[in-house]
XYZ file of C-alpha atoms in Angstrom:
560
model
C 19.442 -38.573 1.936
C 17.265 -36.435 4.168
C 17.668 -37.367 7.806
C 14.571 -38.599 9.552
C 13.342 -40.167 12.732
C 10.270 -42.192 13.427
C 7.935 -41.973 16.396
C 5.159 -44.237 17.620
C 3.810 -45.172 21.057
C 6.450 -44.137 23.581
C 6.807 -44.998 27.273
C 8.672 -42.365 29.286
C 10.418 -43.846 32.351
C 11.466 -41.923 35.457
C 14.927 -40.454 35.409
C 17.249 -39.878 38.306
C 16.147 -37.039 40.568
C 17.369 -33.605 39.566
C 17.670 -30.492 41.695
C 16.202 -28.451 38.846
C 12.600 -27.278 38.860
C 10.097 -29.943 37.790
C 7.547 -29.163 35.076
C 4.615 -31.446 35.658
C 1.803 -32.229 33.212
C -0.998 -29.633 33.250
C -4.633 -30.693 33.762
C -6.809 -29.168 31.046
C -8.950 -27.209 33.485
C -5.787 -25.393 34.655
C -4.484 -24.576 31.171
C -5.944 -21.064 30.916
C -4.523 -19.989 34.291
C -1.149 -21.599 33.527
C -0.945 -19.806 30.182
C -1.761 -16.462 31.815
C 0.851 -16.968 34.552
C 3.599 -18.051 32.142
C 2.799 -15.258 29.660
C 3.295 -12.574 32.315
C 6.454 -10.478 32.431
C 7.134 -10.863 28.704
C 6.810 -14.682 28.829
C 9.595 -15.036 31.411
C 8.355 -18.412 32.695
C 8.041 -19.807 29.165
C 11.707 -18.908 28.589
C 12.733 -20.584 31.844
C 10.840 -23.755 30.953
C 12.229 -23.763 27.408
C 15.789 -23.464 28.708
C 15.322 -26.352 31.150
C 14.781 -29.176 28.631
C 17.695 -31.395 29.436
C 17.958 -31.002 33.200
C 14.476 -31.875 34.444
C 13.157 -35.262 35.566
C 9.914 -36.605 34.131
C 7.052 -38.647 35.498
C 6.007 -41.963 33.960
C 3.209 -41.900 31.405
C 2.344 -43.095 27.912
C 1.440 -40.931 24.973
C 0.649 -41.756 21.372
C 1.425 -39.713 18.283
C 1.023 -40.349 14.605
C 3.886 -42.088 12.882
C 5.931 -39.204 11.501
C 9.147 -38.615 9.588
C 11.111 -35.459 10.434
C 13.033 -34.191 7.426
C 15.192 -31.284 6.352
C 14.023 -29.312 3.352
C 15.375 -30.978 0.207
C 18.423 -29.463 -1.481
C 19.300 -29.719 -5.165
C 21.630 -32.643 -4.543
C 19.220 -34.519 -2.220
C 15.887 -34.113 -4.013
C 16.120 -37.534 -5.708
C 16.769 -39.125 -2.300
C 13.821 -37.216 -0.873
C 11.403 -38.657 -3.451
C 12.922 -42.116 -3.032
C 12.184 -41.820 0.693
C 8.594 -40.786 -0.082
C 8.196 -43.837 -2.322
C 9.905 -46.370 -0.061
C 8.039 -45.226 3.055
C 4.699 -45.235 1.180
C 4.113 -41.653 2.275
C 0.875 -40.066 1.054
C 1.200 -36.655 2.741
C 4.039 -34.117 2.859
C 3.847 -31.167 5.262
C 6.027 -28.207 4.245
C 6.511 -25.392 6.785
C 8.910 -23.047 4.992
C 8.828 -20.912 1.890
C 11.394 -21.531 -0.831
C 13.047 -18.196 -0.039
C 12.884 -16.147 3.147
C 14.764 -12.896 3.686
C 16.311 -13.438 0.234
C 17.908 -16.691 1.428
C 17.266 -20.094 -0.125
C 15.443 -22.221 2.441
C 14.346 -25.204 0.378
C 14.844 -26.460 -3.154
C 11.625 -26.636 -5.175
C 11.282 -30.395 -5.294
C 8.181 -30.486 -7.492
C 7.392 -29.292 -11.038
C 5.236 -26.188 -11.541
C 3.335 -28.067 -14.214
C 3.602 -31.293 -16.179
C 5.939 -33.992 -14.862
C 9.603 -34.310 -13.929
C 11.993 -37.136 -13.109
C 13.822 -37.039 -9.777
C 16.218 -39.965 -9.959
C 14.005 -43.013 -10.467
C 10.787 -41.292 -9.386
C 8.441 -39.518 -11.796
C 6.429 -36.680 -10.230
C 3.508 -35.113 -12.098
C 1.339 -32.219 -10.892
C -2.316 -33.242 -10.824
C -3.897 -30.219 -9.130
C -3.187 -27.348 -6.745
C -5.268 -25.015 -4.587
C -3.976 -21.729 -3.144
C -5.568 -20.516 0.107
C -4.655 -17.654 2.410
C -2.610 -19.745 4.880
C -1.514 -22.716 2.813
C -1.293 -24.233 -0.656
C -2.356 -27.810 -1.364
C -0.674 -29.644 -4.260
C -1.543 -33.117 -5.503
C 1.114 -35.190 -7.264
C 0.984 -38.435 -9.180
C 4.160 -40.260 -8.114
C 5.560 -43.338 -9.876
C 8.720 -45.391 -9.443
C 10.031 -46.209 -12.924
C 13.446 -47.793 -12.381
C 14.449 -51.426 -12.193
C 13.907 -54.545 -14.256
C 10.263 -54.929 -13.267
C 9.172 -51.827 -15.173
C 7.133 -48.907 -13.802
C 5.253 -49.477 -10.560
C 1.611 -48.506 -10.075
C 1.375 -44.726 -9.531
C 0.390 -43.246 -6.170
C -1.268 -39.989 -5.134
C 0.832 -37.812 -2.821
C -0.583 -34.606 -1.326
C 1.683 -31.773 -0.256
C 0.280 -29.253 2.229
C 2.479 -26.164 2.185
C 1.920 -23.749 5.082
C 2.772 -20.276 3.765
C 1.840 -18.052 6.735
C 4.894 -18.585 8.910
C 6.635 -15.186 9.009
C 10.328 -14.773 8.237
C 10.868 -13.789 11.878
C 9.198 -15.257 14.935
C 5.944 -17.199 14.842
C 2.495 -16.702 13.291
C 0.466 -13.842 14.771
C -2.373 -16.210 15.642
C -2.540 -20.018 15.918
C -5.913 -20.182 14.115
C -4.363 -20.733 10.678
C -2.011 -23.430 11.990
C -4.857 -25.300 13.703
C -6.933 -25.237 10.510
C -3.878 -26.450 8.603
C -3.265 -29.280 11.072
C -6.873 -30.417 10.777
C -6.536 -30.445 6.982
C -3.391 -32.600 7.240
C -5.243 -35.122 9.394
C -8.240 -35.106 7.041
C -6.195 -35.550 3.868
C -3.859 -38.308 5.071
C -5.392 -41.752 4.379
C -5.410 -44.314 7.190
C -3.536 -46.891 5.116
C -0.650 -44.569 4.219
C 2.913 -44.633 5.465
C 4.357 -41.907 7.696
C 3.615 -38.239 7.105
C 6.803 -36.394 6.121
C 7.175 -33.032 7.884
C 9.895 -30.554 6.948
C 10.819 -26.904 7.194
C 14.319 -25.786 6.197
C 16.602 -27.398 8.774
C 13.816 -29.723 9.913
C 13.894 -28.730 13.580
C 12.207 -25.480 14.670
C 8.928 -25.236 12.800
C 8.842 -28.994 12.227
C 9.084 -29.641 15.953
C 6.478 -26.988 16.727
C 3.978 -28.586 14.344
C 4.580 -32.100 15.673
C 4.281 -31.048 19.321
C 0.954 -29.267 18.709
C -0.339 -32.366 16.910
C 0.838 -34.731 19.641
C -0.486 -32.597 22.487
C -3.948 -32.291 20.917
C -4.021 -36.092 20.801
C -2.938 -36.169 24.447
C -5.732 -33.720 25.346
C -8.296 -36.191 24.054
C -6.714 -39.316 25.540
C -5.480 -38.138 28.949
C -7.268 -34.791 29.579
C -3.930 -33.167 30.361
C -0.837 -31.766 28.654
C 2.872 -32.381 29.074
C 4.548 -30.130 26.539
C 7.828 -30.175 28.432
C 8.000 -33.972 28.602
C 6.963 -34.376 24.975
C 9.569 -31.917 23.660
C 12.284 -33.474 25.817
C 11.466 -36.905 24.410
C 11.407 -35.937 20.729
C 14.636 -33.965 21.198
C 16.279 -37.266 22.093
C 15.271 -38.499 18.634
C 16.193 -35.312 16.760
C 18.113 -32.536 18.479
C 16.850 -28.958 18.617
C 13.250 -29.783 17.686
C 11.384 -26.630 18.780
C 14.220 -24.194 18.407
C 13.191 -20.983 20.207
C 11.255 -19.867 23.266
C 8.831 -18.071 20.914
C 8.024 -21.376 19.220
C 7.611 -22.964 22.653
C 5.123 -20.336 23.854
C 3.323 -20.523 20.475
C 2.689 -24.220 21.158
C 0.908 -23.292 24.384
C -1.000 -20.526 22.607
C -2.246 -22.999 19.987
C -3.227 -25.570 22.612
C -5.100 -22.973 24.673
C -6.945 -21.836 21.540
C -7.940 -25.416 20.784
C -8.970 -26.109 24.379
C -11.081 -22.954 24.757
C -12.888 -23.035 21.416
C -12.465 -26.541 20.054
C -13.407 -27.386 16.485
C -16.183 -25.022 15.356
C -16.092 -26.041 11.705
C -19.364 -27.256 10.138
C -20.313 -29.132 7.025
C -23.108 -27.272 5.209
C -25.308 -30.339 5.576
C -25.282 -29.844 9.369
C -25.884 -26.070 9.284
C -29.655 -26.206 9.702
C -29.402 -28.449 12.761
C -26.659 -26.259 14.246
C -28.825 -23.146 13.789
C -31.744 -24.817 15.531
C -29.440 -25.727 18.400
C -28.104 -22.159 18.656
C -31.616 -20.704 18.785
C -33.260 -23.274 21.047
C -30.584 -24.332 23.536
C -30.032 -22.324 26.705
C -26.932 -22.216 28.889
C -26.945 -22.565 32.705
C -27.086 -18.736 32.846
C -30.237 -18.802 30.668
C -28.449 -17.485 27.578
C -29.263 -18.770 24.135
C -26.553 -20.882 22.544
C -26.138 -18.145 19.926
C -25.587 -15.492 22.600
C -23.059 -17.694 24.377
C -21.158 -18.365 21.143
C -21.049 -14.635 20.401
C -20.003 -13.868 23.996
C -16.869 -15.972 23.503
C -15.753 -13.452 20.893
C -15.308 -10.917 23.686
C -12.273 -12.994 24.722
C -10.501 -11.360 21.775
C -8.627 -8.630 23.601
C -8.554 -5.150 22.091
C -4.829 -4.397 21.892
C -4.742 -0.682 22.724
C -0.960 -0.793 22.945
C -0.947 -1.517 19.190
C -3.010 1.574 18.294
C -0.267 4.142 18.829
C -0.372 5.737 15.374
C -4.146 6.217 15.331
C -4.038 7.701 18.840
C -1.426 10.342 18.026
C -2.906 13.824 18.638
C -2.405 14.762 14.973
C -4.426 11.718 13.860
C -7.257 11.686 16.404
C -9.485 13.971 14.340
C -9.202 11.530 11.421
C -11.074 8.856 13.409
C -14.880 8.817 13.361
C -15.209 6.568 16.418
C -12.466 6.595 19.040
C -13.087 2.944 19.963
C -12.401 1.770 16.404
C -8.810 2.548 15.528
C -6.610 0.367 13.297
C -3.813 -1.704 14.766
C -0.305 -0.610 13.830
C 0.670 -4.061 12.544
C -1.934 -4.143 9.735
C -2.966 -0.534 9.206
C -2.996 0.836 5.671
C 0.034 3.105 5.317
C -0.168 5.976 2.844
C 2.899 7.565 1.293
C 4.037 10.546 3.351
C 3.417 13.905 1.693
C 6.647 15.818 1.275
C 7.284 18.075 4.240
C 4.033 17.087 5.987
C 4.281 14.921 9.082
C 1.590 12.351 9.966
C 0.172 12.247 6.426
C 0.678 8.486 6.167
C -2.337 7.727 8.408
C -5.864 6.716 7.461
C -8.323 4.782 9.611
C -8.137 1.597 7.554
C -6.976 -1.992 8.117
C -5.826 -4.790 5.825
C -7.930 -7.946 6.230
C -7.223 -11.372 4.722
C -9.572 -13.011 2.243
C -10.258 -16.722 1.874
C -7.524 -17.217 -0.721
C -5.406 -14.094 -0.532
C -3.701 -12.043 2.164
C -4.705 -8.379 2.503
C -7.590 -8.973 0.096
C -9.829 -6.430 1.829
C -9.327 -2.960 3.255
C -11.791 -2.285 6.080
C -12.214 1.437 6.631
C -14.562 4.062 8.004
C -16.786 6.252 5.855
C -14.753 9.237 4.627
C -15.157 12.576 6.388
C -14.928 15.937 4.633
C -11.339 16.388 5.868
C -10.242 12.786 5.071
C -11.824 12.312 1.644
C -8.580 13.101 -0.226
C -6.766 10.524 1.939
C -9.477 8.014 1.009
C -8.913 8.510 -2.724
C -5.147 8.527 -2.167
C -5.551 5.070 -0.606
C -7.643 3.900 -3.572
C -4.945 5.116 -5.958
C -1.839 3.939 -4.105
C -3.208 0.423 -3.563
C -4.693 0.182 -7.067
C -8.194 -0.601 -5.780
C -10.940 -1.046 -8.379
C -13.846 -2.064 -6.114
C -15.421 -0.021 -3.309
C -18.275 -1.440 -1.222
C -20.419 1.024 0.770
C -22.795 -0.368 3.411
C -24.320 2.795 4.880
C -26.422 5.712 3.669
C -24.975 9.218 3.877
C -27.442 9.968 6.681
C -29.230 7.562 9.000
C -31.557 8.580 11.829
C -30.712 12.209 10.998
C -27.022 11.641 11.738
C -24.176 12.063 9.261
C -22.677 8.634 8.566
C -20.469 9.296 5.550
C -19.340 12.234 3.438
C -20.360 12.015 -0.235
C -17.010 11.224 -1.805
C -18.207 10.778 -5.416
C -19.838 13.117 -7.953
C -23.637 13.141 -8.186
C -22.973 13.897 -11.864
C -20.069 15.086 -13.981
C -16.808 15.467 -12.094
C -15.562 16.412 -8.654
C -12.001 17.047 -7.430
C -10.473 16.303 -4.030
C -6.910 17.618 -3.886
C -4.865 15.807 -6.560
C -7.683 13.389 -7.424
C -10.546 13.921 -9.858
C -13.579 11.634 -10.130
C -15.754 11.447 -13.222
C -19.061 9.574 -13.093
C -19.386 7.375 -16.177
C -22.395 5.215 -15.347
C -25.051 4.636 -12.701
C -27.251 1.519 -12.488
C -29.764 0.369 -9.869
C -29.868 -3.328 -9.031
C -32.334 -4.923 -6.600
C -30.644 -3.869 -3.373
C -27.581 -1.917 -4.469
C -26.444 0.807 -6.840
C -23.518 0.394 -9.235
C -21.496 3.471 -10.132
C -18.686 3.357 -12.671
C -16.146 6.128 -12.242
C -12.818 7.205 -13.667
C -10.256 8.247 -11.061
C -7.509 10.575 -12.331
C -4.355 11.440 -10.437
C -3.475 14.966 -11.531
C 0.326 15.095 -11.045
C 0.824 12.011 -13.238
C -2.164 12.584 -15.551
C -3.034 8.895 -15.244
C -6.524 7.424 -14.899
C -8.108 4.187 -13.662
C -11.583 2.679 -13.608
C -13.269 2.264 -10.206
C -16.601 0.558 -9.544
C -18.652 1.622 -6.527
C -21.145 -0.826 -4.978
C -23.603 0.956 -2.677
C -25.763 -1.482 -0.697
C -29.176 -0.033 0.226
C -30.614 -3.124 1.877
C -29.366 -2.443 5.397
C -32.072 -0.840 7.572
C -31.197 2.013 9.925
C -31.885 -0.287 12.879
C -31.095 -4.005 12.947
C -30.124 -6.203 10.009
C -31.497 -6.980 6.527
C -34.661 -9.086 6.552
C -33.213 -11.677 4.169
C -29.837 -12.708 2.814
C -30.336 -12.657 -0.954
C -29.331 -9.013 -1.340
C -26.040 -9.625 0.441
C -25.414 -12.772 -1.607
C -26.031 -10.799 -4.808
C -23.695 -7.913 -3.988
C -20.905 -10.279 -2.876
C -21.232 -12.169 -6.173
C -21.188 -8.904 -8.153
C -18.046 -7.699 -6.363
C -16.310 -11.015 -7.036
C -17.103 -10.796 -10.755
C -15.644 -7.290 -10.826
C -12.496 -8.515 -9.090
C -12.016 -11.266 -11.660
C -12.164 -8.689 -14.443
C -10.024 -5.979 -12.854
C -7.376 -8.048 -11.052
C -7.353 -9.031 -7.418
C -6.242 -5.770 -5.866
C -7.705 -4.974 -2.430
C -11.463 -4.453 -2.121
C -12.299 -1.383 -0.030
C -15.243 -2.010 2.303
C -16.764 0.636 4.560
C -19.852 1.497 6.560
C -19.682 4.449 8.935
C -17.195 3.334 11.597
C -15.814 0.459 9.510
C -16.551 -2.381 11.925
C -20.098 -3.738 12.302
C -21.531 -3.914 8.787
C -18.043 -3.877 7.269
C -17.025 -6.900 9.327
C -20.270 -8.683 8.457
C -19.709 -8.182 4.711
C -16.090 -9.384 4.853
C -16.988 -12.344 7.066
C -19.738 -13.404 4.662
C -17.476 -12.988 1.627
C -14.922 -15.348 3.178
C -17.515 -17.787 4.536
C -19.403 -18.101 1.238
C -16.164 -18.484 -0.713
C -15.234 -21.413 1.513
C -18.700 -22.947 1.236
C -18.333 -22.861 -2.553
C -14.862 -24.386 -2.510
C -15.093 -26.934 0.314
C -18.716 -27.222 1.456
C -17.489 -26.166 4.928
C -17.958 -23.105 7.114
C -16.686 -21.777 10.424
C -18.570 -18.615 11.340
C -17.047 -18.383 14.808
C -13.386 -18.570 13.773
C -13.978 -16.366 10.725
C -15.351 -13.576 12.914
C -12.726 -14.176 15.601
C -9.969 -13.789 13.001
C -11.481 -10.483 11.838
C -11.643 -9.152 15.391
C -7.958 -9.899 15.831
C -7.251 -7.586 12.886
C -9.691 -4.724 13.662
C -11.714 -4.006 16.825
C -15.450 -4.770 16.969
C -15.708 -6.415 13.558
C -19.233 -7.919 13.429
C -20.431 -5.752 16.270
C -23.703 -7.275 17.492
C -25.207 -10.694 18.100
C -27.804 -9.842 15.415
C -25.035 -9.306 12.841
C -23.416 -12.558 13.973
C -26.715 -14.421 13.576
C -27.135 -12.774 10.156
C -23.890 -14.425 9.008
C -25.382 -17.845 9.759
C -28.722 -16.991 8.150
C -27.161 -15.705 4.923
C -25.232 -18.958 4.548
C -28.458 -20.909 5.085
C -30.194 -18.736 2.453
C -27.278 -19.339 0.110
C -27.519 -23.102 0.573
C -31.287 -22.998 0.023
C -30.951 -20.929 -3.173
C -27.892 -22.644 -4.651
C -28.134 -26.238 -3.560
C -25.273 -27.288 -5.860
C -23.039 -24.210 -5.152
C -21.900 -24.173 -8.776
C -24.450 -21.491 -9.637
C -22.655 -18.988 -7.394
C -20.148 -17.381 -9.721
């Protein structure tokens, strides 16, 4: 049977004095400075603290965490025991922090059916529903104990929350997804239920990381301080090696700092109107509007110039329209290298996650005359069928984008030929249907071009309906053509591009959950590409479009 340990209110007593360095609890108002100090010199101080678990004395204090079961990931020969544990402990929520396979190695046996129902020993498990999102999948099971002389017991609902964004190596790039996931776990788990079961593969590293973040957020609220070191030391007495690496240890601090600095910015749509009034009417001590202050916090997202090496290579500099907006190396779109031609794998374009799918968007700049073939090469190599254009070719007498499609008939750019098949004008955007042919292979594909004309040369659109309409039209096209990446561009590929992608993700979440988080949505975009949603007016526009959407579609179901 899966090993487990249980944790409730715990009193930590003083230990005998130790000559080792003491790691005292951190007051919340010192957390930012402490994180900065410990992160210096390649996180040297985090490593020292991580390696000092068992040799440091602790002060006396009380902390409270949720009742939790730590478990290894079920194996084929333990899956029946796993479900028996779920039943006997009256568990209503399972937290899974590993994928079934990682680096081609089995990490966890699939202990649930893909569809229908299955017997695991004496426990029947039936799939009721599942929802796939970009960072996690939520599955709902009907679980029933059917053995014994008393006949089947009354069925119970068990929800599994499966975090899918933990990379094979290291830790997640950002803690935002984990914090959203943790909040969902707390929301889903009913108050009357038994312990939450948390597992990864071995049930130590990721499991411990999750539990420490959860416990320390509770401690933040109760005691206004943190003691990560003391907490980890204590739970390691109950299950060895919980929090397995110094990277996981520093990630805990990163997540706690994120939570402390920005808090919970999620809104129910029913509270949006009141929140907007507050943003526009409340002033800070420095006489800034609440909206301006909220947008100012986004400047805390550091532009990581050290991760822009490829775009800053001399051979690639001329391919960038704006030198301040260069893709990061870790999520740039990589083209296939042309034979015998160095540096031909670069285009100023970045993969951006959607609401349900990773790398759902490609944010890019408007093509230039000398990059237009690279643009169509990207469309072809990543099998894109939808292109969204948010700028005119010229604005205020300045070139903003090269015309990369035929006005009529056909046009050829290197190995790629475009044929215009149809042209239709909607209220605020033009639809162009084109056939893209790759000459060397003599293969063709359909591409639909959405050109939004509702963005004025200065400022933002006067109302949100046009943006709502084009987002809906793009989504319908995606459903018909398969969910390959959507290419989105303005001129530099940041301000309007970021606004469109932010709104696509925000409105998709409003439809699915009735929730929105404009701040964290934009913050996540800025961590993937500099200056996404560039101005406070564009940021305000995101809020206003959602309000327009709610006013137009009060039951959300009309937004297809």
